[in-house]
Amino acid sequence: MKENYDFMMPSVNFFGPGVIEKIGDRAEMLNMKKVLIVTDNFLKNMVDGPVKQTETSLKNAGVDYVIFDEVEPNPKLRNVKSGVSFYNDNHCDSIISVGGGSAHDCAKGIGIALTNGGDITKLAGIETLSNPLPPLMAVNTTAGTASEITRHAVLTNEDTHLKFVVVSWRNVPLVSFNDPLLMLEVPTKLTAATGMDALCHCVESYVSENSNPITDAQAIQGIKLINENLRRAVANGHDIEARTNMAYASLLAGMAFNNADLGYVHAMAHQLGGQYDAPHGVCCAVLMPTVERWNMISNPERFKDIAVLLGENVDGLSKMEAAERGIKALERISEDVGIPTNIKSIGAKEEDFELMAENALKDGNAFSNPRKGNKEDIIELFRQAYEA
Ligand code: NAD
C-alpha cells in the first residue's frame, strides 16, 4: 500500500434516477455551442433511450448537436478517425459520449486526436498527453467500466489487433452522469459482463500495490454492493434498487482503480479483447479466478478480506485457506450470472499465448499487479484459464 499519494476525483458526477434531465443546462454552463454526441447506432435508435433523452435535454437548453453513431464494441482506431472527420466537418466545439465504455473511450480518443496529434498509438502509456481535450461530458449507460469518470482511454488498433491504453488525467470527462433509469434495458448477458468488470476493478484495486486507504474504502464497499446486487440485476433488469446499487458500485470501483490502478487480469483481458474482439467484462471475469489464485501468496490477508466481503465464513481457517475461499466465491458469482469458465469458449487459441503474454506485460495495467511475473508466467496463466 502507498503511504504518500495523490487522489483524483471526477470533477462533477450527477448520480441517481432522472439526472439525465440536467445535461442540457450543464452543456450551456460549459459554453458548448455545437456538440458531437458519440454513440452507436443501436443506442441512437433506441426509443426513449439514453441518446433520445440527451437530445431532449440539449434541445430544451437550446444547445445544438450532431450525432456520430459509428462506435463499435472494443472501439477501433477507424472509429476515432471517422469521429475526428465528423467533428471537423460539422464545426463542433465539444463532445458528449452516450453509452458504455466503448462510447466514452472512443470520445476520449477523438478528443485526444483533435488536440494531441493524430497518431494515438504513439500516446499509449501513462501521462503522455500535453494538451487538454475539447470539453467532454459522459452519459453512462452500463454498470460498468466507469470510463465516464476515469483517466483511461482503451482503444484497439484493428490492423495489429493490439488493444492499448492512453492513461492521462486530461482524459477525465468534465461532467458525467450515472442515471440508473438509463440502464434498465441492458440485456442480461451485458449486465453480467459489465457487473463482473466492476467487481474485477474492486478486486484488482484492493490487491494492487498502489492501493491507499481511500481506494480501499471504495473497493470494499463496491465488493459488498456487487455481491448483494449483481445477481438481482441479472435476474430482473427492472429491479431499480439493484440497478441503482450496481451503478453506485461501478462508480466506486472506478474511483478506486483510477487511483490504485489494476493488474494482470486487465492487462491480459485487453489481449483477449484485441485478438478476438471478445466482450471486455467476460474476458475479465473468466481470467480473474486464475490470476487472483496465482496472486494470493502476495498478500493472503487481502484475499481473506475479499472472502469475508463476499459472505464466506472463514472461522478456523488458515490465511491461505481463507484466501482460497475468496477465489471460490469469485468463481461462484461468475457462474451464477452465466459467465463461461474458460477462455477457450471466447475463441482463444494456444498459438497466440506467447505474443499476448509479451503484450500483456507492456500494458499500462500490468505494473501495479501485486505479484511480479515474466512472460512464461503469463503464458502459464493463459494456459490455466484455457483449461479451466
Ligand atoms: P460497450 O460500451 O462496448 O457496450 C456493449 C453493447 O451494449 C453495445 O452494443 C451497446 O449498444 C449496448 N448498450 C450499452 N448501453 C446499453 C443500454 N443502456 N441498454 C441496452 N444496450 C446497451 O460495453 P462496456 O462493457 O460498457 O464497455 C467495454 C469497453 O470499455 C471495452 O473496450 C473496455 O476495454 C473498456 N473499458 C474502459 C475502461 C476505462 O476506464 N476507460 C475501463 C474498463 C473497460
Coordinates of N, CA and C in Angstrom, one line a residue, residues 73-76 105 145 154-156 161-165 193 196-201 204 262-292 295 339 342-343 346-348 352-353 355-366 369 378-379 381-383 385:
P73 N -18.0 -2.0 -30.4 CA -17.5 -2.5 -29.1 C -16.0 -2.7 -29.3
N74 N -15.2 -2.6 -28.2 CA -13.8 -2.5 -28.2 C -13.4 -1.5 -29.3
P75 N -13.7 -0.2 -29.1 CA -13.6 0.8 -30.1 C -12.3 0.8 -30.9
K76 N -12.4 0.9 -32.2 CA -11.2 0.8 -33.1 C -10.7 2.2 -33.5
D105 N -14.7 5.8 -24.4 CA -13.3 5.7 -24.8 C -13.1 6.2 -26.3
T145 N -17.8 -0.1 -16.7 CA -16.4 0.2 -16.8 C -16.0 1.4 -16.0
V154 N -9.3 3.2 -23.7 CA -8.8 1.9 -24.1 C -9.3 1.8 -25.6
L155 N -8.3 1.6 -26.5 CA -8.6 1.6 -27.9 C -7.9 0.4 -28.6
T156 N -8.5 0.0 -29.7 CA -7.9 -1.2 -30.4 C -7.4 -0.8 -31.8
H161 N -4.4 -5.8 -34.1 CA -5.2 -6.4 -33.1 C -4.7 -6.1 -31.7
L162 N -4.0 -5.0 -31.5 CA -3.4 -4.7 -30.2 C -4.4 -3.7 -29.5
K163 N -4.8 -4.0 -28.3 CA -5.7 -3.1 -27.5 C -4.7 -2.4 -26.6
F164 N -4.8 -1.1 -26.6 CA -3.8 -0.3 -25.8 C -4.5 0.8 -25.0
V165 N -3.8 1.3 -24.0 CA -4.4 2.3 -23.1 C -3.6 3.6 -23.1
A193 N -21.7 -9.3 -17.6 CA -20.3 -9.0 -18.0 C -19.9 -7.7 -17.4
M196 N -19.4 -7.9 -13.7 CA -18.1 -8.6 -13.3 C -16.9 -7.7 -13.6
D197 N -17.0 -6.9 -14.6 CA -15.9 -5.9 -14.8 C -15.7 -5.0 -13.6
A198 N -16.9 -4.5 -13.1 CA -16.8 -3.6 -11.9 C -16.2 -4.4 -10.7
L199 N -16.7 -5.7 -10.6 CA -16.1 -6.4 -9.4 C -14.6 -6.6 -9.6
C200 N -14.2 -6.8 -10.8 CA -12.8 -7.0 -11.1 C -12.0 -5.7 -10.7
H201 N -12.6 -4.6 -11.1 CA -12.0 -3.3 -10.7 C -11.8 -3.2 -9.2
E204 N -9.0 -5.9 -8.2 CA -7.6 -5.6 -8.6 C -7.1 -4.3 -7.9
L262 N -4.8 -1.2 -11.8 CA -5.3 -2.5 -11.8 C -4.2 -3.6 -11.8
G263 N -4.3 -4.6 -12.6 CA -3.3 -5.6 -12.5 C -3.3 -6.5 -13.8
Y264 N -2.8 -7.8 -13.6 CA -2.7 -8.7 -14.7 C -4.1 -9.1 -15.3
V265 N -5.1 -9.1 -14.5 CA -6.4 -9.5 -15.1 C -6.7 -8.6 -16.3
H266 N -6.7 -7.3 -16.0 CA -7.0 -6.3 -17.1 C -5.9 -6.3 -18.2
A267 N -4.6 -6.4 -17.8 CA -3.6 -6.5 -18.8 C -3.8 -7.6 -19.8
M268 N -4.2 -8.8 -19.2 CA -4.4 -10.0 -20.1 C -5.7 -9.9 -20.8
A269 N -6.8 -9.3 -20.1 CA -8.1 -9.2 -20.8 C -8.0 -8.3 -22.0
H270 N -7.2 -7.3 -22.0 CA -7.0 -6.5 -23.2 C -6.5 -7.2 -24.4
Q271 N -5.7 -8.2 -24.1 CA -5.1 -9.1 -25.2 C -6.3 -9.9 -25.8
L272 N -7.1 -10.5 -25.0 CA -8.2 -11.3 -25.5 C -9.2 -10.4 -26.3
G273 N -9.4 -9.2 -25.8 CA -10.3 -8.2 -26.4 C -9.8 -7.8 -27.8
G274 N -8.5 -7.5 -27.8 CA -7.8 -7.1 -29.0 C -7.7 -8.2 -30.1
Q275 N -7.4 -9.4 -29.7 CA -7.2 -10.5 -30.6 C -8.5 -11.1 -31.1
Y276 N -9.5 -11.2 -30.2 CA -10.7 -11.9 -30.6 C -12.0 -11.1 -30.6
D277 N -11.8 -9.8 -30.3 CA -12.9 -8.9 -30.2 C -14.0 -9.4 -29.2
A278 N -13.5 -10.0 -28.1 CA -14.4 -10.6 -27.1 C -14.9 -9.5 -26.2
P279 N -16.1 -9.6 -25.6 CA -16.6 -8.6 -24.6 C -15.7 -8.4 -23.4
H280 N -15.4 -7.2 -23.1 CA -14.3 -6.9 -22.1 C -14.7 -7.5 -20.7
G281 N -15.9 -7.3 -20.3 CA -16.3 -7.8 -19.0 C -16.2 -9.3 -18.9
V282 N -16.5 -10.0 -19.9 CA -16.4 -11.5 -20.0 C -14.9 -11.9 -19.9
C283 N -14.1 -11.2 -20.6 CA -12.6 -11.5 -20.6 C -12.1 -11.4 -19.2
C284 N -12.5 -10.3 -18.5 CA -12.0 -10.1 -17.1 C -12.5 -11.2 -16.2
A285 N -13.8 -11.4 -16.3 CA -14.5 -12.4 -15.4 C -13.8 -13.8 -15.5
V286 N -13.6 -14.2 -16.8 CA -13.0 -15.5 -17.0 C -11.6 -15.6 -16.5
L287 N -10.8 -14.6 -16.6 CA -9.4 -14.6 -16.2 C -9.2 -14.4 -14.7
M288 N -10.2 -13.7 -14.0 CA -10.0 -13.3 -12.6 C -9.7 -14.4 -11.7
P289 N -10.4 -15.5 -11.6 CA -10.0 -16.6 -10.6 C -8.6 -17.1 -10.8
T290 N -8.3 -17.4 -12.0 CA -6.9 -17.9 -12.3 C -5.8 -17.0 -11.9
V291 N -6.0 -15.7 -12.3 CA -4.9 -14.7 -12.0 C -4.9 -14.5 -10.5
E292 N -6.0 -14.3 -9.8 CA -6.0 -14.0 -8.4 C -5.6 -15.1 -7.6
N295 N -2.0 -14.7 -7.6 CA -1.6 -13.6 -6.9 C -1.7 -13.8 -5.3
I339 N -21.4 -16.5 -16.7 CA -20.2 -16.2 -17.4 C -19.5 -17.6 -17.7
N342 N -14.0 -20.7 -19.2 CA -12.6 -20.7 -19.7 C -12.5 -19.8 -20.9
I343 N -11.2 -19.5 -21.3 CA -11.0 -18.5 -22.4 C -11.1 -19.3 -23.8
I346 N -14.2 -18.3 -25.5 CA -14.4 -17.0 -26.2 C -13.4 -16.9 -27.3
G347 N -12.9 -18.0 -27.8 CA -12.2 -18.0 -29.1 C -10.7 -18.0 -28.9
A348 N -10.2 -18.1 -27.7 CA -8.7 -18.0 -27.5 C -8.0 -19.2 -28.2
D352 N -1.5 -18.2 -29.8 CA -1.4 -16.7 -29.7 C -0.9 -16.4 -28.3
F353 N -0.7 -17.4 -27.4 CA -0.4 -17.0 -26.0 C 0.9 -16.3 -25.8
L355 N 2.6 -14.2 -27.9 CA 2.5 -12.8 -28.3 C 1.6 -12.0 -27.3
M356 N 0.5 -12.7 -26.9 CA -0.4 -12.0 -25.9 C 0.3 -11.8 -24.6
A357 N 1.1 -12.7 -24.2 CA 1.8 -12.6 -22.9 C 2.8 -11.4 -22.9
E358 N 3.5 -11.4 -24.1 CA 4.5 -10.2 -24.2 C 3.8 -8.9 -24.2
N359 N 2.7 -8.8 -24.9 CA 2.0 -7.5 -24.9 C 1.3 -7.2 -23.6
A360 N 0.8 -8.3 -22.9 CA 0.2 -8.0 -21.6 C 1.2 -7.4 -20.6
L361 N 2.4 -7.8 -20.7 CA 3.4 -7.3 -19.7 C 3.8 -5.8 -20.0
K362 N 3.4 -5.4 -21.3 CA 3.7 -4.0 -21.7 C 2.4 -3.1 -21.4
D363 N 1.3 -3.7 -21.2 CA 0.0 -3.0 -21.0 C 0.1 -2.1 -19.7
G364 N -0.5 -0.9 -19.8 CA -0.4 0.1 -18.7 C -0.9 -0.5 -17.4
N365 N -1.7 -1.5 -17.4 CA -2.3 -2.1 -16.1 C -1.4 -3.1 -15.5
A366 N -0.3 -3.5 -16.1 CA 0.4 -4.7 -15.6 C 1.3 -4.3 -14.4
N369 N 0.4 -4.9 -10.6 CA 0.0 -6.2 -10.1 C 0.8 -6.6 -8.9
I378 N 3.0 -15.6 -17.5 CA 1.7 -15.1 -18.1 C 1.2 -16.1 -19.1
I379 N 2.1 -16.8 -19.8 CA 1.7 -17.8 -20.8 C 1.0 -18.9 -20.0
L381 N -0.5 -18.7 -17.1 CA -1.8 -18.2 -16.7 C -2.9 -18.3 -17.8
F382 N -2.5 -17.9 -19.0 CA -3.4 -18.1 -20.2 C -3.7 -19.6 -20.3
R383 N -2.7 -20.5 -20.2 CA -3.0 -21.9 -20.3 C -4.0 -22.4 -19.3
A385 N -6.2 -20.7 -17.7 CA -7.5 -20.1 -17.9 C -8.2 -20.8 -19.2

